[in-house]
Amino acid sequence: MFRRALLAVMLLLLTLILLQCDGRALNRGLSVSDDDGYSFLSQQTENACEQLPPPVLTEILGPAFNPRYMSIEEPPVAEGSDHANPAGKRDAEPFPPFYVDDTYSLELSNKPAWEVKHVSESIPHSDGDARVRTRRDLFNDILETMEPADTTSATALEPTEDDQTQSSRAVRSFGGKGRTRSAATGGSPRPWECEAKIRWIDLGPEYFPRFLRTVECTRQKCWYGHYSCQPRSFTVKILRRRTGECVQSDRLRRIGVDGLPGELRELWVWEERAVNFCCDCAPAL
């Protein structure tokens, strides 16, 4: 009887010691259904996670980084500023153009693929390149050729120097692609076109890269108010930090992160996010 009591006391003490050594078992806010070998902490112990430095996050990001649509540092143009570039016009340095032609092809580096640093070696581009022409540009060209010609005499069609000056001042961008029309055609968007602009958005410190480049529709209605301007999107992959959740540092050795046994580092996961590339005139949802 005495041996059974002693054994029970020893088991109780052993259980208490194990719980004290691994306090994470008591601090879990939510139970994890699948045991994937990672140790997580609750929100109350988020300060226990050691941060991963930006060079490590950059190494993890790898080829998923594309300077056309994302930036690690804050862009020179603030979010939602009035002087943001219209969609389709050539964008300010140091970022490459947002749009490319459907025949675009470029070898990014002469180095072997596994030696390329995708963040430090940005996409080369030149100011002297011609503006990229899109399918919307070609469509507008066809429409302009279908417009009825003026029946006035040939001498009346020859513009004077003053007319050319006024026309050059009256051009504006249409369809969110940098397309221009002169004042002679009315100076207003076609009913089926949606104006847009390129802007940077700040996702906050929980994301890496923190800044995404996207297209924002500046018109809400089109086709005489019966249709709406809706963004069309593709996706990119970025990193998101899970606040208050950690991973043991020995799991990070494969990417060159050293740490003491049992040391905890903040947990980053992959997230797929939408990036708008144009605005279409479509039936309202």
mmCIF file of C-alpha atoms in Angstrom:
data_model
loop_
_atom_site.group_PDB
_atom_site.id
_atom_site.type_symbol
_atom_site.label_atom_id
_atom_site.label_comp_id
_atom_site.label_asym_id
_atom_site.label_seq_id
_atom_site.Cartn_x
_atom_site.Cartn_y
_atom_site.Cartn_z
ATOM 1 C CA MET A 1 0.000 0.000 0.000
ATOM 2 C CA PHE A 2 2.858 2.308 0.894
ATOM 3 C CA ARG A 3 4.584 1.561 -2.414
ATOM 4 C CA ARG A 4 1.450 2.454 -4.364
ATOM 5 C CA ALA A 5 1.126 5.779 -2.540
ATOM 6 C CA LEU A 6 4.809 6.545 -3.120
ATOM 7 C CA LEU A 7 4.485 5.684 -6.805
ATOM 8 C CA ALA A 8 1.441 7.940 -7.137
ATOM 9 C CA VAL A 9 3.299 10.837 -5.483
ATOM 10 C CA MET A 10 6.298 10.352 -7.790
ATOM 11 C CA LEU A 11 4.066 10.324 -10.860
ATOM 12 C CA LEU A 12 2.364 13.505 -9.665
ATOM 13 C CA LEU A 13 5.700 15.257 -9.111
ATOM 14 C CA LEU A 14 6.948 14.136 -12.523
ATOM 15 C CA THR A 15 3.812 15.502 -14.157
ATOM 16 C CA LEU A 16 4.243 18.873 -12.429
ATOM 17 C CA ILE A 17 7.883 19.082 -13.524
ATOM 18 C CA LEU A 18 6.999 18.349 -17.146
ATOM 19 C CA LEU A 19 4.286 20.995 -17.135
ATOM 20 C CA GLN A 20 6.658 23.590 -15.695
ATOM 21 C CA CYS A 21 9.334 22.806 -18.278
ATOM 22 C CA ASP A 22 6.887 23.198 -21.119
ATOM 23 C CA GLY A 23 4.526 25.982 -20.077
ATOM 24 C CA ARG A 24 3.336 26.209 -23.623
ATOM 25 C CA ALA A 25 0.992 23.305 -22.969
ATOM 26 C CA LEU A 26 -0.885 25.476 -20.469
ATOM 27 C CA ASN A 27 -0.822 28.699 -22.483
ATOM 28 C CA ARG A 28 -2.316 27.525 -25.739
ATOM 29 C CA GLY A 29 -5.267 29.701 -26.575
ATOM 30 C CA LEU A 30 -6.623 27.334 -29.233
ATOM 31 C CA SER A 31 -6.088 23.620 -29.677
ATOM 32 C CA VAL A 32 -4.347 22.498 -32.850
ATOM 33 C CA SER A 33 -6.065 19.526 -34.446
ATOM 34 C CA ASP A 34 -3.108 18.388 -36.565
ATOM 35 C CA ASP A 35 0.230 17.842 -34.852
ATOM 36 C CA ASP A 36 2.797 19.017 -37.405
ATOM 37 C CA GLY A 37 5.728 19.067 -35.009
ATOM 38 C CA TYR A 38 5.661 22.831 -34.388
ATOM 39 C CA SER A 39 5.275 24.427 -30.970
ATOM 40 C CA PHE A 40 2.902 27.384 -30.789
ATOM 41 C CA LEU A 41 2.316 30.027 -28.141
ATOM 42 C CA SER A 42 -0.797 31.961 -27.225
ATOM 43 C CA GLN A 43 -1.286 35.713 -27.605
ATOM 44 C CA GLN A 44 -0.218 36.274 -23.982
ATOM 45 C CA THR A 45 3.353 35.144 -24.694
ATOM 46 C CA GLU A 46 3.959 36.788 -28.063
ATOM 47 C CA ASN A 47 7.022 38.645 -26.738
ATOM 48 C CA ALA A 48 8.751 35.299 -26.224
ATOM 49 C CA CYS A 49 9.243 34.942 -29.984
ATOM 50 C CA GLU A 50 12.582 36.133 -31.358
ATOM 51 C CA GLN A 51 12.202 38.157 -34.549
ATOM 52 C CA LEU A 52 13.481 36.973 -37.901
ATOM 53 C CA PRO A 53 15.705 39.661 -39.468
ATOM 54 C CA PRO A 54 14.792 41.054 -42.920
ATOM 55 C CA PRO A 55 17.727 39.284 -44.663
ATOM 56 C CA VAL A 56 16.321 35.940 -43.524
ATOM 57 C CA LEU A 57 12.810 36.860 -44.684
ATOM 58 C CA THR A 58 14.285 37.997 -47.990
ATOM 59 C CA GLU A 59 15.997 34.632 -48.398
ATOM 60 C CA ILE A 60 12.720 32.835 -47.675
ATOM 61 C CA LEU A 61 10.807 35.044 -50.107
ATOM 62 C CA GLY A 62 13.187 34.169 -52.935
ATOM 63 C CA PRO A 63 11.733 34.223 -56.472
ATOM 64 C CA ALA A 64 8.282 35.149 -55.154
ATOM 65 C CA PHE A 65 9.539 38.741 -54.932
ATOM 66 C CA ASN A 66 8.610 40.859 -57.966
ATOM 67 C CA PRO A 67 9.559 44.567 -57.847
ATOM 68 C CA ARG A 68 6.784 45.392 -60.313
ATOM 69 C CA TYR A 69 4.120 44.712 -57.706
ATOM 70 C CA MET A 70 5.811 44.776 -54.283
ATOM 71 C CA SER A 71 8.343 46.724 -52.248
ATOM 72 C CA ILE A 72 10.115 46.029 -48.968
ATOM 73 C CA GLU A 73 10.905 49.692 -48.329
ATOM 74 C CA GLU A 74 8.255 52.414 -48.298
ATOM 75 C CA PRO A 75 7.729 53.732 -51.864
ATOM 76 C CA PRO A 76 8.396 57.441 -52.507
ATOM 77 C CA VAL A 77 4.708 58.020 -53.359
ATOM 78 C CA ALA A 78 2.456 57.806 -50.334
ATOM 79 C CA GLU A 79 -0.629 55.596 -50.340
ATOM 80 C CA GLY A 80 -3.611 57.166 -52.078
ATOM 81 C CA SER A 81 -1.796 60.393 -52.934
ATOM 82 C CA ASP A 82 -3.294 62.685 -55.544
ATOM 83 C CA HIS A 83 -0.242 62.552 -57.776
ATOM 84 C CA ALA A 84 -0.214 58.791 -58.117
ATOM 85 C CA ASN A 85 0.529 57.684 -61.657
ATOM 86 C CA PRO A 86 -2.454 56.811 -63.850
ATOM 87 C CA ALA A 87 -2.616 53.125 -64.657
ATOM 88 C CA GLY A 88 -0.699 52.326 -67.788
ATOM 89 C CA LYS A 89 1.612 55.340 -67.820
ATOM 90 C CA ARG A 90 5.287 54.764 -67.202
ATOM 91 C CA ASP A 91 5.943 54.725 -63.486
ATOM 92 C CA ALA A 92 8.524 56.678 -61.553
ATOM 93 C CA GLU A 93 11.899 55.193 -60.690
ATOM 94 C CA PRO A 94 13.165 53.049 -59.102
ATOM 95 C CA PHE A 95 10.341 50.633 -59.889
ATOM 96 C CA PRO A 96 9.957 48.881 -63.255
ATOM 97 C CA PRO A 97 6.769 49.447 -65.285
ATOM 98 C CA PHE A 98 3.592 47.925 -63.916
ATOM 99 C CA TYR A 99 2.512 46.673 -67.369
ATOM 100 C CA VAL A 100 4.401 44.700 -70.006
ATOM 101 C CA ASP A 101 3.566 43.639 -73.538
ATOM 102 C CA ASP A 102 2.291 40.137 -74.258
ATOM 103 C CA THR A 103 5.565 39.423 -76.108
ATOM 104 C CA TYR A 104 7.721 40.502 -73.144
ATOM 105 C CA SER A 105 10.617 38.187 -72.309
ATOM 106 C CA LEU A 106 13.770 38.969 -70.335
ATOM 107 C CA GLU A 107 16.593 36.894 -68.872
ATOM 108 C CA LEU A 108 16.984 38.300 -65.372
ATOM 109 C CA SER A 109 20.593 37.300 -64.750
ATOM 110 C CA ASN A 110 23.559 35.466 -66.242
ATOM 111 C CA LYS A 111 24.109 33.667 -62.939
ATOM 112 C CA PRO A 112 22.816 30.161 -62.267
ATOM 113 C CA ALA A 113 19.220 30.266 -61.079
ATOM 114 C CA TRP A 114 20.095 29.094 -57.543
ATOM 115 C CA GLU A 115 22.596 31.957 -57.101
ATOM 116 C CA VAL A 116 20.299 34.828 -58.085
ATOM 117 C CA LYS A 117 19.266 37.207 -55.292
ATOM 118 C CA HIS A 118 15.789 38.189 -56.441
ATOM 119 C CA VAL A 119 15.428 41.131 -54.066
ATOM 120 C CA SER A 120 18.812 42.787 -54.544
ATOM 121 C CA GLU A 121 18.968 42.143 -58.304
ATOM 122 C CA SER A 122 15.913 44.012 -59.549
ATOM 123 C CA ILE A 123 14.420 43.823 -63.022
ATOM 124 C CA PRO A 124 16.447 46.052 -65.381
ATOM 125 C CA HIS A 125 14.528 48.725 -67.234
ATOM 126 C CA SER A 126 15.205 51.892 -69.200
ATOM 127 C CA ASP A 127 13.495 55.250 -69.505
ATOM 128 C CA GLY A 128 13.965 55.170 -73.254
ATOM 129 C CA ASP A 129 11.674 52.206 -73.775
ATOM 130 C CA ALA A 130 8.456 52.920 -75.601
ATOM 131 C CA ARG A 131 5.210 52.795 -73.678
ATOM 132 C CA VAL A 132 3.707 49.332 -73.570
ATOM 133 C CA ARG A 133 0.693 48.961 -75.829
ATOM 134 C CA THR A 134 -2.128 46.796 -74.519
ATOM 135 C CA ARG A 135 -5.110 45.089 -76.109
ATOM 136 C CA ARG A 136 -7.267 48.001 -74.992
ATOM 137 C CA ASP A 137 -5.013 50.353 -76.988
ATOM 138 C CA LEU A 138 -5.448 48.224 -80.100
ATOM 139 C CA PHE A 139 -9.202 48.082 -79.528
ATOM 140 C CA ASN A 140 -9.366 51.867 -79.243
ATOM 141 C CA ASP A 141 -7.327 52.202 -82.447
ATOM 142 C CA ILE A 142 -9.884 50.087 -84.287
ATOM 143 C CA LEU A 143 -12.735 52.169 -82.892
ATOM 144 C CA GLU A 144 -11.081 55.386 -84.015
ATOM 145 C CA THR A 145 -10.707 54.046 -87.549
ATOM 146 C CA MET A 146 -14.452 53.269 -87.530
ATOM 147 C CA GLU A 147 -15.433 56.831 -86.543
ATOM 148 C CA PRO A 148 -17.108 58.703 -89.438
ATOM 149 C CA ALA A 149 -14.798 61.069 -91.269
ATOM 150 C CA ASP A 150 -15.529 64.790 -91.477
ATOM 151 C CA THR A 151 -17.016 65.963 -94.801
ATOM 152 C CA THR A 152 -15.335 69.354 -94.730
ATOM 153 C CA SER A 153 -12.819 70.374 -97.344
ATOM 154 C CA ALA A 154 -9.194 69.360 -97.228
ATOM 155 C CA THR A 155 -8.100 72.869 -96.363
ATOM 156 C CA ALA A 156 -10.422 72.917 -93.366
ATOM 157 C CA LEU A 157 -8.906 69.665 -92.107
ATOM 158 C CA GLU A 158 -5.424 71.145 -91.951
ATOM 159 C CA PRO A 159 -4.944 72.293 -88.336
ATOM 160 C CA THR A 160 -3.403 75.628 -87.624
ATOM 161 C CA GLU A 161 -0.632 76.125 -85.109
ATOM 162 C CA ASP A 162 -3.128 77.421 -82.529
ATOM 163 C CA ASP A 163 -5.370 74.389 -83.038
ATOM 164 C CA GLN A 164 -2.458 72.040 -82.468
ATOM 165 C CA THR A 165 -1.527 73.842 -79.259
ATOM 166 C CA GLN A 166 -5.083 73.699 -77.913
ATOM 167 C CA SER A 167 -5.451 70.039 -78.865
ATOM 168 C CA SER A 168 -2.202 69.058 -77.164
ATOM 169 C CA ARG A 169 -3.352 70.745 -73.970
ATOM 170 C CA ALA A 170 -6.744 69.047 -74.009
ATOM 171 C CA VAL A 171 -5.657 65.387 -74.224
ATOM 172 C CA ARG A 172 -6.462 63.081 -71.344
ATOM 173 C CA SER A 173 -6.005 59.446 -70.361
ATOM 174 C CA PHE A 174 -8.706 56.834 -70.893
ATOM 175 C CA GLY A 175 -9.399 53.273 -69.908
ATOM 176 C CA GLY A 176 -6.663 53.248 -67.289
ATOM 177 C CA LYS A 177 -4.038 52.455 -69.931
ATOM 178 C CA GLY A 178 -2.575 55.816 -70.809
ATOM 179 C CA ARG A 179 -4.697 56.117 -73.943
ATOM 180 C CA THR A 180 -5.233 59.707 -75.131
ATOM 181 C CA ARG A 181 -7.886 61.409 -77.201
ATOM 182 C CA SER A 182 -8.037 64.979 -78.391
ATOM 183 C CA ALA A 183 -10.603 67.569 -77.422
ATOM 184 C CA ALA A 184 -12.208 67.192 -80.842
ATOM 185 C CA THR A 185 -13.714 63.854 -79.767
ATOM 186 C CA GLY A 186 -15.432 65.333 -76.763
ATOM 187 C CA GLY A 187 -12.752 65.068 -74.072
ATOM 188 C CA SER A 188 -14.683 62.558 -71.930
ATOM 189 C CA PRO A 189 -14.345 58.798 -71.382
ATOM 190 C CA ARG A 190 -16.191 56.432 -73.670
ATOM 191 C CA PRO A 191 -19.242 54.861 -71.966
ATOM 192 C CA TRP A 192 -17.609 51.437 -71.691
ATOM 193 C CA GLU A 193 -14.314 52.672 -70.257
ATOM 194 C CA CYS A 194 -13.265 52.789 -66.616
ATOM 195 C CA GLU A 195 -10.592 55.183 -65.449
ATOM 196 C CA ALA A 196 -8.034 53.872 -62.964
ATOM 197 C CA LYS A 197 -4.753 54.733 -61.289
ATOM 198 C CA ILE A 198 -1.841 52.799 -59.844
ATOM 199 C CA ARG A 199 -1.266 53.140 -56.106
ATOM 200 C CA TRP A 200 0.787 51.578 -53.340
ATOM 201 C CA ILE A 201 -0.963 50.065 -50.334
ATOM 202 C CA ASP A 202 0.588 49.492 -46.915
ATOM 203 C CA LEU A 203 -0.262 46.040 -45.559
ATOM 204 C CA GLY A 204 1.306 46.733 -42.166
ATOM 205 C CA PRO A 205 4.248 45.224 -40.255
ATOM 206 C CA GLU A 206 2.704 41.745 -40.239
ATOM 207 C CA TYR A 207 3.517 41.318 -43.946
ATOM 208 C CA PHE A 208 6.760 40.955 -45.883
ATOM 209 C CA PRO A 209 7.077 42.681 -48.277
ATOM 210 C CA ARG A 210 4.934 45.312 -46.592
ATOM 211 C CA PHE A 211 3.922 47.320 -49.682
ATOM 212 C CA LEU A 212 1.901 46.099 -52.668
ATOM 213 C CA ARG A 213 1.288 47.930 -55.929
ATOM 214 C CA THR A 214 -2.232 47.701 -57.306
ATOM 215 C CA VAL A 215 -4.744 49.411 -59.588
ATOM 216 C CA GLU A 216 -7.635 51.387 -58.123
ATOM 217 C CA CYS A 217 -10.791 52.188 -60.080
ATOM 218 C CA THR A 218 -11.457 55.936 -59.990
ATOM 219 C CA ARG A 219 -14.905 55.622 -61.600
ATOM 220 C CA GLN A 220 -17.729 53.656 -59.993
ATOM 221 C CA LYS A 221 -20.217 53.570 -62.885
ATOM 222 C CA CYS A 222 -19.982 53.051 -66.645
ATOM 223 C CA TRP A 223 -22.237 52.463 -69.660
ATOM 224 C CA TYR A 224 -24.618 55.266 -68.718
ATOM 225 C CA GLY A 225 -24.803 54.163 -65.090
ATOM 226 C CA HIS A 226 -26.157 50.679 -65.835
ATOM 227 C CA TYR A 227 -22.809 48.912 -65.374
ATOM 228 C CA SER A 228 -20.126 49.247 -62.718
ATOM 229 C CA CYS A 229 -16.340 49.498 -62.881
ATOM 230 C CA GLN A 230 -14.921 46.333 -61.333
ATOM 231 C CA PRO A 231 -11.235 45.518 -60.746
ATOM 232 C CA ARG A 232 -9.673 42.408 -62.276
ATOM 233 C CA SER A 233 -6.914 40.746 -60.317
ATOM 234 C CA PHE A 234 -4.106 38.235 -60.318
ATOM 235 C CA THR A 235 -2.360 36.886 -57.219
ATOM 236 C CA VAL A 236 1.081 37.143 -55.650
ATOM 237 C CA LYS A 237 2.617 35.222 -52.762
ATOM 238 C CA ILE A 238 4.000 37.087 -49.762
ATOM 239 C CA LEU A 239 4.866 36.285 -46.150
ATOM 240 C CA ARG A 240 2.564 36.937 -43.192
ATOM 241 C CA ARG A 241 3.570 36.801 -39.538
ATOM 242 C CA ARG A 242 1.308 34.909 -37.148
ATOM 243 C CA THR A 243 1.264 37.130 -34.097
ATOM 244 C CA GLY A 244 1.899 35.231 -30.871
ATOM 245 C CA GLU A 245 2.870 31.962 -32.549
ATOM 246 C CA CYS A 246 6.420 30.673 -32.491
ATOM 247 C CA VAL A 247 8.480 27.914 -34.005
ATOM 248 C CA GLN A 248 11.577 26.253 -32.572
ATOM 249 C CA SER A 249 14.761 27.643 -34.068
ATOM 250 C CA ASP A 250 16.137 24.227 -35.004
ATOM 251 C CA ARG A 251 13.425 24.122 -37.686
ATOM 252 C CA LEU A 252 15.113 27.101 -39.371
ATOM 253 C CA ARG A 253 18.580 25.608 -39.744
ATOM 254 C CA ARG A 254 17.811 24.575 -43.296
ATOM 255 C CA ILE A 255 17.744 28.276 -44.270
ATOM 256 C CA GLY A 256 20.852 29.198 -42.266
ATOM 257 C CA VAL A 257 19.251 30.451 -39.038
ATOM 258 C CA ASP A 258 21.210 29.333 -35.983
ATOM 259 C CA GLY A 259 19.849 29.280 -32.463
ATOM 260 C CA LEU A 260 20.009 27.559 -29.125
ATOM 261 C CA PRO A 261 18.110 24.287 -28.694
ATOM 262 C CA GLY A 262 14.524 25.078 -27.800
ATOM 263 C CA GLU A 263 14.847 28.763 -28.729
ATOM 264 C CA LEU A 264 11.645 30.159 -30.208
ATOM 265 C CA ARG A 265 11.383 32.315 -33.340
ATOM 266 C CA GLU A 266 8.331 34.101 -34.733
ATOM 267 C CA LEU A 267 6.278 32.088 -37.204
ATOM 268 C CA TRP A 268 5.861 33.327 -40.794
ATOM 269 C CA VAL A 269 3.544 31.639 -43.298
ATOM 270 C CA TRP A 270 2.867 32.065 -47.000
ATOM 271 C CA GLU A 271 -0.219 34.035 -48.033
ATOM 272 C CA GLU A 272 -1.652 34.560 -51.509
ATOM 273 C CA ARG A 273 -3.088 38.039 -52.084
ATOM 274 C CA ALA A 274 -4.890 39.695 -54.979
ATOM 275 C CA VAL A 275 -3.326 42.508 -57.017
ATOM 276 C CA ASN A 276 -5.630 44.493 -59.300
ATOM 277 C CA PHE A 277 -4.283 45.061 -62.804
ATOM 278 C CA CYS A 278 -7.209 46.781 -64.582
ATOM 279 C CA CYS A 279 -10.802 47.978 -64.234
ATOM 280 C CA ASP A 280 -13.518 46.519 -66.461
ATOM 281 C CA CYS A 281 -17.002 47.775 -67.240
ATOM 282 C CA ALA A 282 -19.174 44.843 -66.187
ATOM 283 C CA PRO A 283 -22.729 44.146 -64.954
ATOM 284 C CA ALA A 284 -23.181 45.038 -61.311
ATOM 285 C CA LEU A 285 -22.994 42.092 -58.946
#
